[in-house]
Structures are given as structure tokens and as C-alpha cells.
Short mmCIF file of C-alpha atoms in Angstrom, two decimals:
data_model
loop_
_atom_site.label_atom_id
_atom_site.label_comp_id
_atom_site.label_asym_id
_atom_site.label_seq_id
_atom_site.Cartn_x
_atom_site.Cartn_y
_atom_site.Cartn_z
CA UNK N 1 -86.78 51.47 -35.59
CA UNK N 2 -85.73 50.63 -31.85
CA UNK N 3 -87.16 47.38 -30.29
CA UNK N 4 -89.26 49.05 -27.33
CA UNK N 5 -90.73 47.24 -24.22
CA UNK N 6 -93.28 48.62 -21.87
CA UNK N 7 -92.42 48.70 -18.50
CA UNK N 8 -89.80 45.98 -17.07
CA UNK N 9 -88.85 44.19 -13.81
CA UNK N 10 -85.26 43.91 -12.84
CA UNK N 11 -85.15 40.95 -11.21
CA UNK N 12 -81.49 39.14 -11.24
CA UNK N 13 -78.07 40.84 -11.32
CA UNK N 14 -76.07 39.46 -14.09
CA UNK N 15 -72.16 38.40 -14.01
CA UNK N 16 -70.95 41.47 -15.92
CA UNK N 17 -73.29 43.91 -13.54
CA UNK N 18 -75.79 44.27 -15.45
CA UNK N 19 -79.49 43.85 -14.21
CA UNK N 20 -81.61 41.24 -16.30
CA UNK N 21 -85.08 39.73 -16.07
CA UNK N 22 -88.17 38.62 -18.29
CA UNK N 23 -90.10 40.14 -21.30
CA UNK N 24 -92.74 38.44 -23.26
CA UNK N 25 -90.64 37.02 -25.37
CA UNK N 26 -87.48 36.35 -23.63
CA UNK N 27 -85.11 37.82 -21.50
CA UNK N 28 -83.27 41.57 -20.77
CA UNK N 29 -80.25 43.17 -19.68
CA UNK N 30 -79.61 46.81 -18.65
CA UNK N 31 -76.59 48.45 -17.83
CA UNK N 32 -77.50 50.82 -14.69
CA UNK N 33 -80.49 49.57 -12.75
CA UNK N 34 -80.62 46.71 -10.06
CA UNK N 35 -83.10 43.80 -8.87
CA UNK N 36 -85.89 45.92 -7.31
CA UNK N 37 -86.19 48.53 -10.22
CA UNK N 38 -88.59 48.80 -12.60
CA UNK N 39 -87.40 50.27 -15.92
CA UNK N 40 -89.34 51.80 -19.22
CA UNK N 41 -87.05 51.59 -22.30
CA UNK N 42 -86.27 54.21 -24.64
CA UNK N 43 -84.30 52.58 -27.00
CA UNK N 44 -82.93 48.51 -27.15
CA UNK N 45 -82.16 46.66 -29.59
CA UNK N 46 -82.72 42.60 -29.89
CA UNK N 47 -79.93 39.94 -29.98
CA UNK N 48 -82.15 36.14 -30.27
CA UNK N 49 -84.15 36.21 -27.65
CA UNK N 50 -82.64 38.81 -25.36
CA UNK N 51 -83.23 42.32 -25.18
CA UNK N 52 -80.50 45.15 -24.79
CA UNK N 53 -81.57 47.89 -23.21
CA UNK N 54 -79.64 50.71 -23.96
CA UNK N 55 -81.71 54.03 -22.82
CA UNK N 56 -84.48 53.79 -20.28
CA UNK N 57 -86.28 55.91 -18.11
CA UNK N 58 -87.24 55.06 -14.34
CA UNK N 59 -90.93 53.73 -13.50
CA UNK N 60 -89.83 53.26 -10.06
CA UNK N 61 -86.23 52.38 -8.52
CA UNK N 62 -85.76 49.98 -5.22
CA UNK N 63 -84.03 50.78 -2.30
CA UNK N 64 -80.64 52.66 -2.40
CA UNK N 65 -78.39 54.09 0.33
CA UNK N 66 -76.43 56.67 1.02
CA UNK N 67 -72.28 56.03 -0.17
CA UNK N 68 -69.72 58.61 1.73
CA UNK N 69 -67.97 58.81 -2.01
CA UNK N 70 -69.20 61.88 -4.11
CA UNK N 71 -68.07 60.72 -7.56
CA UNK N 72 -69.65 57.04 -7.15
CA UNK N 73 -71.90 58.13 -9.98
CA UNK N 74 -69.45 58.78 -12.48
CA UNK N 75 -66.62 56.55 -11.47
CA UNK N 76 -68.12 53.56 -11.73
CA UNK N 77 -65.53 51.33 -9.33
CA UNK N 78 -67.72 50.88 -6.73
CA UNK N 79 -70.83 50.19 -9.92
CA UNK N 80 -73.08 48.42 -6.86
CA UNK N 81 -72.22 50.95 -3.77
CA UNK N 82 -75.67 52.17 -3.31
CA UNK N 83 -77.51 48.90 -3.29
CA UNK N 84 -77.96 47.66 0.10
CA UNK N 85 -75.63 45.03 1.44
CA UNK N 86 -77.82 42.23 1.96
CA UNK N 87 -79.85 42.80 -1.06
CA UNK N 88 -76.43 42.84 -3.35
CA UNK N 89 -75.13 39.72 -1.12
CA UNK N 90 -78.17 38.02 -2.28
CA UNK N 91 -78.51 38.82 -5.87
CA UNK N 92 -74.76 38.23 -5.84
CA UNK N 93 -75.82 34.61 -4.22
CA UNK N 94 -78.00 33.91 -6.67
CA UNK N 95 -76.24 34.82 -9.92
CA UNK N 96 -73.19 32.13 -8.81
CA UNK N 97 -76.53 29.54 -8.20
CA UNK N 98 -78.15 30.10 -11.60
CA UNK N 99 -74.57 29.77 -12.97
CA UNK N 100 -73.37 26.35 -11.41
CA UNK N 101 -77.33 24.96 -11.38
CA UNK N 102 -76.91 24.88 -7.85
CA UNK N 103 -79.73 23.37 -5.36
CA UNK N 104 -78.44 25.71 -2.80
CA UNK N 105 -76.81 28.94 -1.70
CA UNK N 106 -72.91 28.44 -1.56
CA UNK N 107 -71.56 30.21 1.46
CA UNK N 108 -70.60 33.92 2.20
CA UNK N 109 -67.48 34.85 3.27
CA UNK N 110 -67.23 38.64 3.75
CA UNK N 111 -64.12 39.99 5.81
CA UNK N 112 -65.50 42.63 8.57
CA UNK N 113 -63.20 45.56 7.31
CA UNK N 114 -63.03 45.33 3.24
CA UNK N 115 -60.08 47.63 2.05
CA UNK N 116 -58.26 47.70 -1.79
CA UNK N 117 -54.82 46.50 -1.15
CA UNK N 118 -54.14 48.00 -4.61
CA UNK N 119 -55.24 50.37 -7.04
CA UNK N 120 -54.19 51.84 -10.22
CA UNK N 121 -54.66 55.60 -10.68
CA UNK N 122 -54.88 57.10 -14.00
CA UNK N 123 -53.05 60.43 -14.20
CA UNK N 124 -53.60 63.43 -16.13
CA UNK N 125 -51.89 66.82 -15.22
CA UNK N 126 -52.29 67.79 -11.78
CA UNK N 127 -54.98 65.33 -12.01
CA UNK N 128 -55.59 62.22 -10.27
CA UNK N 129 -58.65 59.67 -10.35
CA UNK N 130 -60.18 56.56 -12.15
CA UNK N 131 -61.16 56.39 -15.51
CA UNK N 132 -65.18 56.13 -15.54
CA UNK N 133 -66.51 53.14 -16.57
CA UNK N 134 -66.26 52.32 -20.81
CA UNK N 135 -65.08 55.47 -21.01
CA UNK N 136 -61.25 57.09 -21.51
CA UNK N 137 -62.65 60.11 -19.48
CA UNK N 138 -60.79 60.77 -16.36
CA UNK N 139 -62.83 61.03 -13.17
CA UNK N 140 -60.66 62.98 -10.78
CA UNK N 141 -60.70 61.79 -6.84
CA UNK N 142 -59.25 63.72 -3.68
CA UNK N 143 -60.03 59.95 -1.71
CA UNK N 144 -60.58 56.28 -2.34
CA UNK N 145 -63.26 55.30 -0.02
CA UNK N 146 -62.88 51.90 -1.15
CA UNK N 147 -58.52 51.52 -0.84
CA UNK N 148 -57.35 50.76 2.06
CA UNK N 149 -56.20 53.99 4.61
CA UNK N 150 -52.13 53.90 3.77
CA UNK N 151 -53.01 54.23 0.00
CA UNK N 152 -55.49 56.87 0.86
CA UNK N 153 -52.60 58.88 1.96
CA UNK N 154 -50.48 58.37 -0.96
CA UNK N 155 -53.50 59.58 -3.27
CA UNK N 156 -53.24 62.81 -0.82
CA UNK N 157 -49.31 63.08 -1.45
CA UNK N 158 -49.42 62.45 -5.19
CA UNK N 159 -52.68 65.74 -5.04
CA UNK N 160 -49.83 67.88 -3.03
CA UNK N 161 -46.82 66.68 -5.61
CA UNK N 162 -48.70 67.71 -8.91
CA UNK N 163 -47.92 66.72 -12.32
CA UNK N 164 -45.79 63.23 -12.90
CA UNK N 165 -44.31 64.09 -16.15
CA UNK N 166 -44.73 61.52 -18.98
CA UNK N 167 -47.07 59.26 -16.62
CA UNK N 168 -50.34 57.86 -17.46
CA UNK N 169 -51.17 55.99 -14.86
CA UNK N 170 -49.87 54.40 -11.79
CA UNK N 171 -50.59 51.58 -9.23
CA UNK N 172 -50.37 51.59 -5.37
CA UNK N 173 -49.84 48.99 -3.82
CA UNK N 174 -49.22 48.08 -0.32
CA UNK N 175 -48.94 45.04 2.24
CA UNK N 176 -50.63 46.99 5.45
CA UNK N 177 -46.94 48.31 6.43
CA UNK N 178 -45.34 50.31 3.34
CA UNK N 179 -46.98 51.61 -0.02
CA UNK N 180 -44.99 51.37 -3.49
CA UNK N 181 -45.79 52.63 -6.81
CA UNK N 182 -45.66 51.04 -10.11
CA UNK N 183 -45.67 53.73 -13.15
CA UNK N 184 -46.78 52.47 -16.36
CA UNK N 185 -43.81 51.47 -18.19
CA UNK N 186 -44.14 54.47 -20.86
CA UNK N 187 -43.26 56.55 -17.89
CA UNK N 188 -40.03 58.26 -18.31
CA UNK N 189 -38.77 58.01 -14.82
CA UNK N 190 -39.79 59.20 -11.10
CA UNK N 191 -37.88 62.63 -10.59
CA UNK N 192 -40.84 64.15 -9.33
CA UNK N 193 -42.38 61.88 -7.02
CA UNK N 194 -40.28 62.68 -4.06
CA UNK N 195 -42.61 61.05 -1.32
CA UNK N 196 -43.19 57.68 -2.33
CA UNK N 197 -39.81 55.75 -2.01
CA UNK N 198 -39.82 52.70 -3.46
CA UNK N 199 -41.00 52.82 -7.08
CA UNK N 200 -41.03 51.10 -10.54
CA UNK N 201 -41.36 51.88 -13.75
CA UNK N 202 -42.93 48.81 -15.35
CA UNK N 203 -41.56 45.98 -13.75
CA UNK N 204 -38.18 47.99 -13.37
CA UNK N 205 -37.20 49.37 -10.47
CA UNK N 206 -35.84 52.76 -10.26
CA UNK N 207 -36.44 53.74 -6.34
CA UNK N 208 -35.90 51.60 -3.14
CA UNK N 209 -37.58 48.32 -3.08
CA UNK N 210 -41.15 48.01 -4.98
CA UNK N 211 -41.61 44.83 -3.74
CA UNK N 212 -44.00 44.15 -0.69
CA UNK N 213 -43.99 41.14 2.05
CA UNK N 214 -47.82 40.33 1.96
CA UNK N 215 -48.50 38.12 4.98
CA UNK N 216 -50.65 34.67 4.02
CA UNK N 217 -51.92 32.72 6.42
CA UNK N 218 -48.64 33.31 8.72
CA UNK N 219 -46.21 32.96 6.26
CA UNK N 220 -44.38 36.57 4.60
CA UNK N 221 -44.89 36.13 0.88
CA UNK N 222 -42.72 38.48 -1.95
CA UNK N 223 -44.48 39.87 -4.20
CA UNK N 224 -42.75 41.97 -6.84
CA UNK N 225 -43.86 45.36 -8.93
CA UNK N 226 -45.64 43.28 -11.86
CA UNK N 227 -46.59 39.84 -9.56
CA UNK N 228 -49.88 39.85 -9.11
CA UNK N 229 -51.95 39.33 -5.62
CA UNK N 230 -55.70 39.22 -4.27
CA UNK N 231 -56.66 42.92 -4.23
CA UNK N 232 -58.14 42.51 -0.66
CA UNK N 233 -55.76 40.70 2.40
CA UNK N 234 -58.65 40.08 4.94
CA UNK N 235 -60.39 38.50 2.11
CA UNK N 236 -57.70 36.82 0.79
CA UNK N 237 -57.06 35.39 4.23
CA UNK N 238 -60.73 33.38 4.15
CA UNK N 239 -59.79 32.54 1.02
CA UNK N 240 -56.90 30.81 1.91
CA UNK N 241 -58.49 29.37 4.68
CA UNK N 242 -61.47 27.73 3.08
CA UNK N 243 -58.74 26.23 0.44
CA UNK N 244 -57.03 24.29 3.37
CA UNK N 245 -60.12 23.23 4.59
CA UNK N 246 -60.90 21.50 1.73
CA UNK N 247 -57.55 20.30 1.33
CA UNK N 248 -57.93 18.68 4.78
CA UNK N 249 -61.35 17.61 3.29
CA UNK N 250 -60.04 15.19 0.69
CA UNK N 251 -56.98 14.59 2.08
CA UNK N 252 -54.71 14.03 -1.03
CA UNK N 253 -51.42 12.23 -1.60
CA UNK N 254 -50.22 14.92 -3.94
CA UNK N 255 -51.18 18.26 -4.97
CA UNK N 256 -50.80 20.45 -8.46
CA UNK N 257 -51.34 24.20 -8.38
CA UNK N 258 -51.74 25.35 -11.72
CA UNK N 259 -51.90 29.22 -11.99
CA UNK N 260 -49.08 29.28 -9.17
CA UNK N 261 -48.49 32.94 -8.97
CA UNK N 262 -45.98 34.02 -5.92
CA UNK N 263 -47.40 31.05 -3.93
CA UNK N 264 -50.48 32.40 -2.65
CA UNK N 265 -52.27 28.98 -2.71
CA UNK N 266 -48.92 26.89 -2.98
CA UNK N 267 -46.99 27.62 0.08
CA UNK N 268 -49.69 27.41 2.78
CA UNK N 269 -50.63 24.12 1.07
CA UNK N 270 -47.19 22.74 1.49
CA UNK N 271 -46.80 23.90 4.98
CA UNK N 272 -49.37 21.42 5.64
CA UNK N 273 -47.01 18.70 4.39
CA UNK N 274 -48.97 17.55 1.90
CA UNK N 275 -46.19 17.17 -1.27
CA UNK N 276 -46.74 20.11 -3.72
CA UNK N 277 -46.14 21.22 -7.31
CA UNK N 278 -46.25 24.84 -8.74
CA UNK N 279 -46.99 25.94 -12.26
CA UNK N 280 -46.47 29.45 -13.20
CA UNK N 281 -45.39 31.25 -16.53
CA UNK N 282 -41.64 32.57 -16.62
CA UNK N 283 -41.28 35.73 -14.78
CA UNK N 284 -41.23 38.18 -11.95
CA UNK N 285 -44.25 35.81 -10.04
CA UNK N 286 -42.34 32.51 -10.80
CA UNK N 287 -39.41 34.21 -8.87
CA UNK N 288 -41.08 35.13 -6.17
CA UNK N 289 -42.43 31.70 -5.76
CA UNK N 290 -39.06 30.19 -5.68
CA UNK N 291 -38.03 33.32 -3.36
CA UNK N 292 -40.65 32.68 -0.87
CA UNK N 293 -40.20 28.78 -0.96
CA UNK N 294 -36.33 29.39 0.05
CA UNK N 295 -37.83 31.43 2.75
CA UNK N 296 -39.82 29.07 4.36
CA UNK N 297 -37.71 26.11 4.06
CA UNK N 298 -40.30 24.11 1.85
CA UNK N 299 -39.14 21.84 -1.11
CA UNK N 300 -41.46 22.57 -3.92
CA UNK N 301 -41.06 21.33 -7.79
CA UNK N 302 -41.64 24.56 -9.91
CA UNK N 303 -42.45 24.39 -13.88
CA UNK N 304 -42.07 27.56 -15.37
CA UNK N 305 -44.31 26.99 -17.99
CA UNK N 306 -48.15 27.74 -19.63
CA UNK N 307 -50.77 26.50 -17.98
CA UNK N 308 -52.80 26.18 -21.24
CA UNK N 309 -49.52 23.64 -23.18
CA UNK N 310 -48.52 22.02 -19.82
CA UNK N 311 -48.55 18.30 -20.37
CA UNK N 312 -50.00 17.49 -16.56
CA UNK N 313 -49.06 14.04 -17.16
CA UNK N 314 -45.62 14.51 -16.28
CA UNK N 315 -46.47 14.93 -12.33
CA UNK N 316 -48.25 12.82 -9.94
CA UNK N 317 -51.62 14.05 -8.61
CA UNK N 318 -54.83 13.78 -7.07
CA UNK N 319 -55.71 16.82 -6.07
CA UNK N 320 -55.53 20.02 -8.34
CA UNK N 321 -55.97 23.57 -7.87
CA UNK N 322 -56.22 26.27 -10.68
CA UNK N 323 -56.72 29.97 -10.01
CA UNK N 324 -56.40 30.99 -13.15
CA UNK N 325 -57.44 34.94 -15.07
CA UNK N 326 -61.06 36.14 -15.43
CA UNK N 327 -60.82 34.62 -19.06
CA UNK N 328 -60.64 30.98 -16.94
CA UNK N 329 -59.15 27.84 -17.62
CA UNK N 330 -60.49 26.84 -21.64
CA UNK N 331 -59.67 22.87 -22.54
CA UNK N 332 -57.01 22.77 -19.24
CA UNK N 333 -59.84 20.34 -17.13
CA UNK N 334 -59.61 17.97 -20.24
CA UNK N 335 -56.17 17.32 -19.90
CA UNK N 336 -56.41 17.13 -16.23
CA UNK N 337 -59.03 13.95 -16.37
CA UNK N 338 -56.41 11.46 -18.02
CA UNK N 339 -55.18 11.48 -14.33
CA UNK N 340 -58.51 11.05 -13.19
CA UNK N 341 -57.72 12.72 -10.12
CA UNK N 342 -59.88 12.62 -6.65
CA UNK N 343 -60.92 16.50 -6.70
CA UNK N 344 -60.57 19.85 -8.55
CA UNK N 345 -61.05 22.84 -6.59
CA UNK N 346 -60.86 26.71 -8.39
CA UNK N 347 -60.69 29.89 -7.67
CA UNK N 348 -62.58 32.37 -9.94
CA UNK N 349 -63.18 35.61 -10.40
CA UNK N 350 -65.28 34.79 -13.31
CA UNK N 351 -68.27 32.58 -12.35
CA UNK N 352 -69.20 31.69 -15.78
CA UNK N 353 -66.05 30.81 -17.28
CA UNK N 354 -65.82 28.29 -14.36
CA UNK N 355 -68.81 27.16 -15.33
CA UNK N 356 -67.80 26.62 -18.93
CA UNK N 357 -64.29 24.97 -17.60
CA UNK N 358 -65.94 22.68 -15.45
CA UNK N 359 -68.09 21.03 -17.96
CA UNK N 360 -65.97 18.39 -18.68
CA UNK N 361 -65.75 17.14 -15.23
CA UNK N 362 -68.89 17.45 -14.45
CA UNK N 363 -70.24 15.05 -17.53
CA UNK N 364 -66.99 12.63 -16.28
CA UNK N 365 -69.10 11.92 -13.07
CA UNK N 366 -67.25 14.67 -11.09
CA UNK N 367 -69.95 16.58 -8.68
CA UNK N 368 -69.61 19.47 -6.70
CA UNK N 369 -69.26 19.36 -3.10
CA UNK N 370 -68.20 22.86 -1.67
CA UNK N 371 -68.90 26.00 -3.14
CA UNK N 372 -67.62 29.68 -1.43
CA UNK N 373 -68.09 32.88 -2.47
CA UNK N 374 -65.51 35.63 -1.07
CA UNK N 375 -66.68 39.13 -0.77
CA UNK N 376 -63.43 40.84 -2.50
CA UNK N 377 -64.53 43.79 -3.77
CA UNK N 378 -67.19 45.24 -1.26
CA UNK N 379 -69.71 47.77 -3.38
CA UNK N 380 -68.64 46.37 -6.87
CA UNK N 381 -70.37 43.36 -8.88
CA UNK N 382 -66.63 41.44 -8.35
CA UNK N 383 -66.36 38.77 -6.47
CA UNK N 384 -64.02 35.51 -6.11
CA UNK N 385 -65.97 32.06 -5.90
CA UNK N 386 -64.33 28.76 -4.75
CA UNK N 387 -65.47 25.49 -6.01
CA UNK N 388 -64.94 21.74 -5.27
CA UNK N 389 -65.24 19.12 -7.06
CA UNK N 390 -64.67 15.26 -6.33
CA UNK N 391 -64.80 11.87 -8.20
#
């Protein structure tokens, strides 16, 4: 027999997207409506003491606006396009308050022009699109409202090309000045994809050069077919920016970048001359970073190793930085407090795994003393919160 409800408030927007707020006997969640609505369920089930909507009719729904994309519906990408900016900054806002217990709103930093630096496409036929949201359906596009104008194009030349035999899927990507393409690496090879030059299969290349030189805070940073890099450059820019501040805020000795990548936090660190050192698994990103640090003349100790077995007690630090994957950072901060350094500060695209990561330092007396929240993916749930903590 479903566990029914009458009519329900969505209040709060939860991490994943979902909308939540209060029954008489606990809490909701609901895939589909937003803070404002007001929801009548058709069928839920319970899990403790919160409730799972799964169908629901409306009661009433809050304020929506118009989007220029005509598949927003069914796509799903863009899952929080029709909710009013300042209503979605704020629920946004408040989710990353409930989840650090914060007295306060951390700051908003939104770029003025929001544009997908990259996108995969998932190909079928003649057909081109995203697949829709926990679904393998294909939803097929003409645009991308949401990538930025030189990938737009591409999606235009890959409609006029037609079929890319063997191909599944494929990513743009582009650094504001060229566009590659990455095929996935079951793709035979690019015979008929004449207008995009430089392309690899996987992290091969078999076209050109499918690398990019993103630009980071005034410094030209490689980044290869499989390294990965913030899906939005304006953003990334504030980003970067707000780092450095706080860098300059607790002016360390010695700094240890865990989650390295191609340098994105690393290199405009060291430019600063404070003394810095990377770790970064073993591949295509790890040789970028060293790439890039040859470029710009900067003298910086790499480990090519895992974040999650690297014994941090063979560098000197007081500072750390970890931008590690949405699954976060599990039992690294414990390892990191034998140092006892002066301040953690991470980037996370994952507020409550940061949250879970942090514990550790927070019950060692560590408190939190900056908190930003960069608006990286405009009309999606997404977004990319930076937190300090000091001793």
C-alpha cells in the first residue's frame, strides 16, 4: 500500500536537486518540484523518517520563467532553468548553510556571462543531444543554450556531418579560441568528422592537437584530451581568485595541493612565491602539470601518486589545498592533522561530502573562516563551494 501525504510544502532545495521539506512525522524529498511548490502525492514510499515522493500531482507551483531552450523539460541539464535566479541563488545559499551549520550566508560569486567550456554529446545516428536525466534515452538538440557560442557551432557542424560511425558519444571542449573533440574510446576512428581538426579518440590522439591552452589567472595552462578542467572559465577565474585571497589571508610558509590536476590551483599559487607542492595521480593531468610548470619557469615538487595512500608526512606544510571528485576527500583530513597545519581550504563540488571530510578538523579545534560559493553551472543544482579553515 503506498505511504500517502496530503498536501506538502517544498520548502528547501536539497544537494542532489531534489526539493525537501516537513511532514508530520518527518521530512520529504521530491524529484521535480522546487521551494515555492506545493505538492499532493500519489505514491511514496518511507525510508526512517523521510518520505520519498515518487508520483505527485500539483496543488499549486511557485514562480517559473520562461528558458529560450525547448527541450529543458526532457533534458534535464539545465534541471533548475525555470526557477528564478535569485530564488535558486538563495535556496542554493541555504542548502551549503544547513550543510556546514553555518551562522551566515557564505558569499556569491556568479560570473556575468556563464558559458559550458565543455560538454559531452551523446550520439546516435544522425542524432545528436544529451541523454535525459536517469534515463539511457537520447534527447536530441539542434543548440546548447547553456555551452558556450564556439561549441554551439560545432553542435551545428556535427547536425550538417551526420552519422559518426561506431561513436557513442563525444566531448567538446574548448579554451575560448579553438574547439577539440574527444570520442569515446570505443570509437573506431574520425574519418567522418571532417570539420573539427584536432580530435581524440580516448585519450589518443588521431587529428591535430586535442589539447587546449586554458588561460588561469594570466598564466596559459595545457590541458590534454582526458585532463580534466572547471567546466566554466569566467567562473573558474573567481575561483582562482578567491583561493589567492585566502592564500594571502594566512600567509603560509609552505603550501600542499592535493588533487593537483594540470595546475589549476598550483601554478597561480606558486607565482605568488609562496613554495609549492603538487599531488596528482600518474597520467595525462600530471603531465600537463609538469608541462605548464616548465612553461612558466616555476620550480614545483610533483608526486605522482594517490591522494587517498599519500603519506603527507613526507613534505613540509602549513597550508593545504584539496580539490578533490564529487565523491570528496574520505579519511585524507586525518592524515593531514599529524602536521597540524595553520589552514585547510577545499574546493567542492559536493557540499556534503565536504562536510563529512571536514569533520575531523572541525572536532580538532579547526573553525571555519571563509566560505564561497561559485555559480558554475548557471540553471543546474551544481555548484562549486570554497571553504577555509584555520587552527
Amino acid at each position: 500500500m503506498p505511504d500517502t501525504e496530503p498536501t506538502l510544502d517544498v520548502v528547501w532545495l536539497l544537494p542532489d536537486g531534489q526539493g525537501g521539506g516537513r511532514t508530520a512525522r518527518g521530512t520529504f524529498k521530491v524529484r521535480g518540484a522546487l521551494p515555492g511548490d506545493r505538492i499532493v502525492p500519489v505514491t511514496s514510499r518511507s525510508r526512517g523518517r523521510t518520505l520519498e515522493v515518487e508520483r505527485f500531482t500539483w496543488a499549486s507551483q511557485g514562480p517559473r520563467e520562461a528558458h529560450p531552450c525547448t527541450v529543458i523539460d526532457r533534458c534535464g541539464g539545465c534541471d533548475l532553468g525555470r526557477m528564478p535566479g535569485d530564488r535558486r541563488k538563495d535556496a542554493l545559499l541555504r542548502m551549503v548553510r544547513q550543510s556546514l551549520r553555518l551562522d551566515a550566508d557564505p558569499a556569491w560569486l556568479a560570473p556575468s556571462v556563464g558559458h559550458r567550456s565543455r560538454v559531452k554529446l551523446a550520439l546516435d545516428g544522425s542524432s545528436v543531444g544529451y541523454r535525459a536525466a536517469r534515463s539511457h534515452d537520447l534527447v536530441a538538440i539542434e543548440t546548447c543554450h547553456a555551452a558556450h557560442p564556439l561549441i554551439q557551432r560545432e553542435i551545428s557542424h556535427l547536425l550538417d556531418d551526420g552519422p559518426i560511425d561506431g561513436a557513442s558519444s563525444i566531448e567538446l571542449r574548448t579554451d575560448g579560441q579553438r574547439v577539440v573533440g574527444v570520442l569515446d574510446a570505443g570509437s573506431p576512428g574520425p574519418a567522418d568528422l571532417p570539420r573539427i581538426l584536432d580530435l581524440a579518440v580516448g585519450g589518443r590522439t588521431v587529428r591535430g592537437d586535442p589539447s587546449l591552452m586554458l588561460s588561469v589567472a594570466g598564466m596559459a595552462l595545457r590541458a590534454s584530451p582526458l585532463s580534466f578542467f572547471q567546466v566554466d572559465a569566467a567562473g573558474n577565474e573567481l575561483l582562482v581568485g578567491r583561493v589567492l585571497e585566502n592564500v594571502a589571508r594566512v600567509a603560509p610558509e609552505r603550501v600542499l595541493d592535493l588533487y593537483a590536476g594540470i595546475g589549476n590551483l598550483t601554478l597561480p599559487v606558486a607565482r605568488t612565491g609562496v613554495p609549492t607542492v603538487a599531488v596528482e595521480l600518474e597520467g595525462q593531468a600530471t603531465r600537463d602539470l609538469a608541462f605548464n610548470e616548465d612553461l612558466h619557469g616555476l620550480s614545483i615538487p610533483i608526486h605522482t601518486a594517490d591522494v587517498g595512500r599519500f603519506d603527507t608526512t613526507r613534505v613540509p606544510f602549513d597550508m593545504v589545498l584539496l580539490d578533490p571528485p564529487r565523491a570528496g576527500a574520505p579519511g585524507v583530513i586525518d592524515r593531514l592533522l599529524i602536521q597540524r597545519p595553520r589552514a585547510i581550504q577545499i574546493v567542492s563540488c559536493h557540499v556534503p561530502s565536504a562536510a563529512r571530510d571536514l569533520k575531523p578538523a572541525i572536532d580538532a579545534g579547526y573553525r571555519i573562516t571563509d566560505v564561497a560559493v561559485v555559480d558554475l553551472f548557471p540553471g543546474t543544482h551544481h555548484i562549486e563551494t570554497l571553504i577555509l579553515l584555520q587552527r
